[in-house]
């Protein structure tokens, strides 16, 4: 057999041609018969639309020409949905909603009829690919709906203070338990791993007043501290000073008694001598005193008791000069 | 000559049979159910098990209908509660086509099904909301005691309290479902549940709610401030009290100590000076002498007579002899 390309003639044997054609056919057939399932997925095999089996990752064979259909479900991938925040760009189409929807998503009413904005995420995995594919047409959206409903149920049973501050953990765990129960009851085919609260705040117009409460709390602590400071500045010092005064008084007491005893001892000693010769002792003391006292006295006038009227004066001390 | 089988007719028959088989066969997926219609009229029950099925070729038609659970997502709409609060309610429901034949006859497609759901559920939700106070569709658990923030434990007003409920959200949802399900059932639709997705105050109510929240918080803040001032005053009062106590006690103690000491000293002196008349006389004499020392200083003028003990020798060596007149 000759094939002409341009002016060149190729001599090709018909048998070779047949082999090549056969090989091409085989390859094309093989390519529709062989398929792979990715590591993170499981494959659901349908024959004429009916479920036949679930296959694990790896290379597999199926019937060609659309008789068998394989649906891959990423069962090992951790999936996430964000509520009230988030940006597009994830491979999971139900991970976020549009930005204007997010505002409605995070606004909630609490059980004391206050408002709060709650942002949260759920982490989940597809744990039953058959159920995930065949039970719900929009499993991701349904999960979002249920998650919102459950979160509002939990928040609706709590006060705004619980939601914003003290009850966060409890809300997470309670929402997780309820969501797991609902998802199981529905048979969506997913398992919820986690519910996490993100930003939980009072609505923006109310936020300043919540801050005010915090500030007031701080102010209270501050004024108590200041007062305690004043107390601490004065009272221990006063205690010390009181101790000081008492010690001084005790010192005085010791001194007073010691002196008294000293004086008494001295007096007794003197008395003993005095009793031996009272007249002489008395006289001696008198004269000693006079000796000590009289020189101190500036003007001394000595009168004779016999002299009367114009008295002769005896000037004992020298008068300072007078003009 | 061998009798030959006519090849062509056989081929034609085989091909025709094959084409016939192909048009008679149809597949049903796991996600759908099929209603067979003959000249537009449904024939038999819906085919719900997935796989390969046969029908009469050419005269019977295959109508595929969803088998999975579907989602009704209500539009958020504003409505008043029993206590005349305007709220925006956004609900969702799950439904599936339970009676495919009925569904096919009454609605044919999903859009008209959703429109029926909108009508029926919309009005049932509106009724339910109007029959209940707002708190009934917010709270669920009747007897839940809220945890309290220790800091605002005894704030006045309704801070930290949950409003009481009689039914709760879950019951109201069940009522809506119970009322709506029979109405929607005639369309071959099985309504599985209805839930509130979002409930929010409308814009004008929201402003008032915010104002209330602000005033509530300010009230708490005021309490903190006043508590702070009160505590401080208490501490300062305690300080005054402690200071006075400490000082007066110190005074009392010092006076007592000094008094005791004075008393003891007096006793010692008394014991020494009062032991005998001679002692008393000596004491008086000594004390007088001491007093002279203190009193007679250099600005004193002293007028003495020769009659005194000191100057008596000034006139006479022996004053004991009487002077001659």
Coordinates of C-alpha atoms in Angstrom, one line a residue, chain A residues 86-226:
Chain A
X86 CA -14.8 35.8 55.9
X87 CA -13.7 36.3 52.3
X88 CA -14.3 34.4 49.1
X89 CA -11.5 32.4 47.6
X90 CA -11.9 29.0 49.1
X91 CA -12.5 25.8 47.2
X92 CA -15.5 25.1 49.4
X93 CA -18.3 27.1 47.8
X94 CA -20.3 27.3 51.0
X95 CA -17.5 28.5 53.2
X96 CA -18.7 32.1 53.2
X97 CA -21.6 34.2 52.1
X98 CA -21.5 37.7 50.5
X99 CA -20.5 40.6 52.6
X100 CA -23.9 42.2 53.0
X101 CA -25.4 38.9 54.0
X102 CA -22.7 38.6 56.7
X103 CA -24.1 41.5 58.6
X104 CA -27.4 39.8 59.0
X105 CA -25.6 36.6 59.8
X106 CA -23.9 38.0 62.9
X107 CA -26.7 40.1 64.3
X108 CA -28.5 38.2 67.0
X109 CA -31.0 38.8 69.8
X110 CA -30.0 37.5 73.3
X111 CA -32.3 36.1 75.9
X112 CA -32.5 39.3 77.8
X113 CA -33.7 41.0 74.6
X114 CA -30.4 42.8 73.9
X115 CA -28.5 42.6 70.7
X116 CA -25.1 41.2 70.0
X117 CA -23.0 40.4 67.0
X118 CA -21.6 37.0 66.9
X119 CA -19.0 35.6 64.5
X120 CA -18.2 31.9 64.4
X121 CA -16.9 29.1 62.4
X122 CA -17.6 25.4 62.1
X123 CA -15.1 22.8 61.2
X124 CA -16.5 19.6 59.6
X125 CA -15.8 16.6 57.5
X126 CA -17.8 14.5 55.2
X127 CA -18.1 11.2 57.0
X128 CA -20.7 9.5 54.9
X129 CA -20.2 10.3 51.2
X130 CA -23.3 8.4 50.1
X131 CA -25.5 10.4 52.5
X132 CA -23.8 13.6 51.5
X133 CA -24.4 13.0 47.8
X134 CA -27.8 11.4 47.9
X135 CA -29.8 12.7 50.9
X136 CA -29.6 16.5 50.3
X137 CA -29.4 18.4 47.1
X138 CA -27.7 21.4 48.9
X139 CA -25.9 19.8 51.9
X140 CA -23.5 22.8 52.3
X141 CA -26.3 25.4 52.4
X142 CA -28.4 23.2 54.6
X143 CA -25.5 22.9 57.0
X144 CA -25.2 26.7 57.0
X145 CA -28.9 27.1 57.7
X146 CA -28.8 24.7 60.6
X147 CA -25.7 26.2 62.1
X148 CA -27.2 29.6 62.1
X149 CA -30.4 28.3 63.7
X150 CA -28.5 26.4 66.3
X151 CA -26.2 29.3 67.2
X152 CA -29.2 31.6 67.6
X153 CA -31.0 29.0 69.7
X154 CA -28.0 28.9 72.0
X155 CA -27.4 32.6 72.1
X156 CA -31.2 33.2 72.6
X157 CA -31.0 31.3 75.8
X158 CA -28.3 33.5 77.2
X159 CA -27.9 37.0 78.5
X160 CA -25.8 39.5 76.7
X161 CA -23.1 39.3 79.4
X162 CA -22.9 35.6 79.0
X163 CA -22.6 35.9 75.2
X164 CA -20.0 38.6 75.3
X165 CA -17.8 37.6 78.2
X166 CA -18.4 34.8 80.6
X167 CA -20.3 32.2 78.6
X168 CA -18.2 31.9 75.4
X169 CA -16.8 28.4 76.1
X170 CA -20.1 27.1 77.2
X171 CA -21.8 28.5 74.0
X172 CA -19.2 26.8 71.8
X173 CA -19.6 23.4 73.5
X174 CA -23.4 23.7 73.6
X175 CA -23.7 24.7 70.0
X176 CA -21.4 21.8 69.0
X177 CA -23.5 19.3 70.8
X178 CA -26.7 20.6 69.4
X179 CA -25.3 20.9 65.9
X180 CA -24.0 17.4 66.0
X181 CA -27.3 16.1 67.1
X182 CA -29.2 17.9 64.3
X183 CA -26.8 16.9 61.6
X184 CA -27.0 13.3 62.7
X185 CA -30.8 13.5 62.8
X186 CA -30.9 15.0 59.3
X187 CA -28.4 12.6 57.9
X188 CA -26.5 15.2 56.0
X189 CA -23.5 12.9 55.9
X190 CA -21.1 15.2 57.7
X191 CA -19.5 15.2 61.1
X192 CA -19.0 18.4 63.0
X193 CA -15.6 18.6 64.6
X194 CA -15.7 22.1 66.1
X195 CA -17.7 25.2 66.7
X196 CA -15.5 28.2 67.5
X197 CA -16.7 31.6 68.4
X198 CA -14.7 34.4 66.8
X199 CA -15.5 38.1 67.5
X200 CA -18.4 38.4 69.8
X201 CA -19.3 42.0 70.5
X202 CA -22.1 44.3 71.5
X203 CA -23.5 46.2 68.5
X204 CA -21.2 49.1 67.4
X205 CA -23.4 51.9 68.7
X206 CA -23.4 50.2 72.2
X207 CA -19.8 49.4 72.4
X208 CA -18.7 52.7 74.0
X209 CA -21.0 52.1 76.9
X210 CA -19.6 48.6 77.4
X211 CA -16.2 50.1 77.5
X212 CA -17.5 52.7 80.0
X213 CA -18.5 49.8 82.3
X214 CA -15.0 48.4 82.1
X215 CA -13.5 51.9 82.8
X216 CA -15.8 52.4 85.7
X217 CA -14.7 49.1 87.1
X218 CA -11.1 50.2 86.8
X219 CA -11.9 53.5 88.4
X220 CA -13.5 51.7 91.3
X221 CA -10.3 49.7 91.8
X222 CA -8.3 52.8 91.4
X223 CA -10.1 54.8 94.1
X224 CA -10.0 51.9 96.4
X225 CA -6.3 51.6 95.9
X226 CA -5.8 55.3 96.4

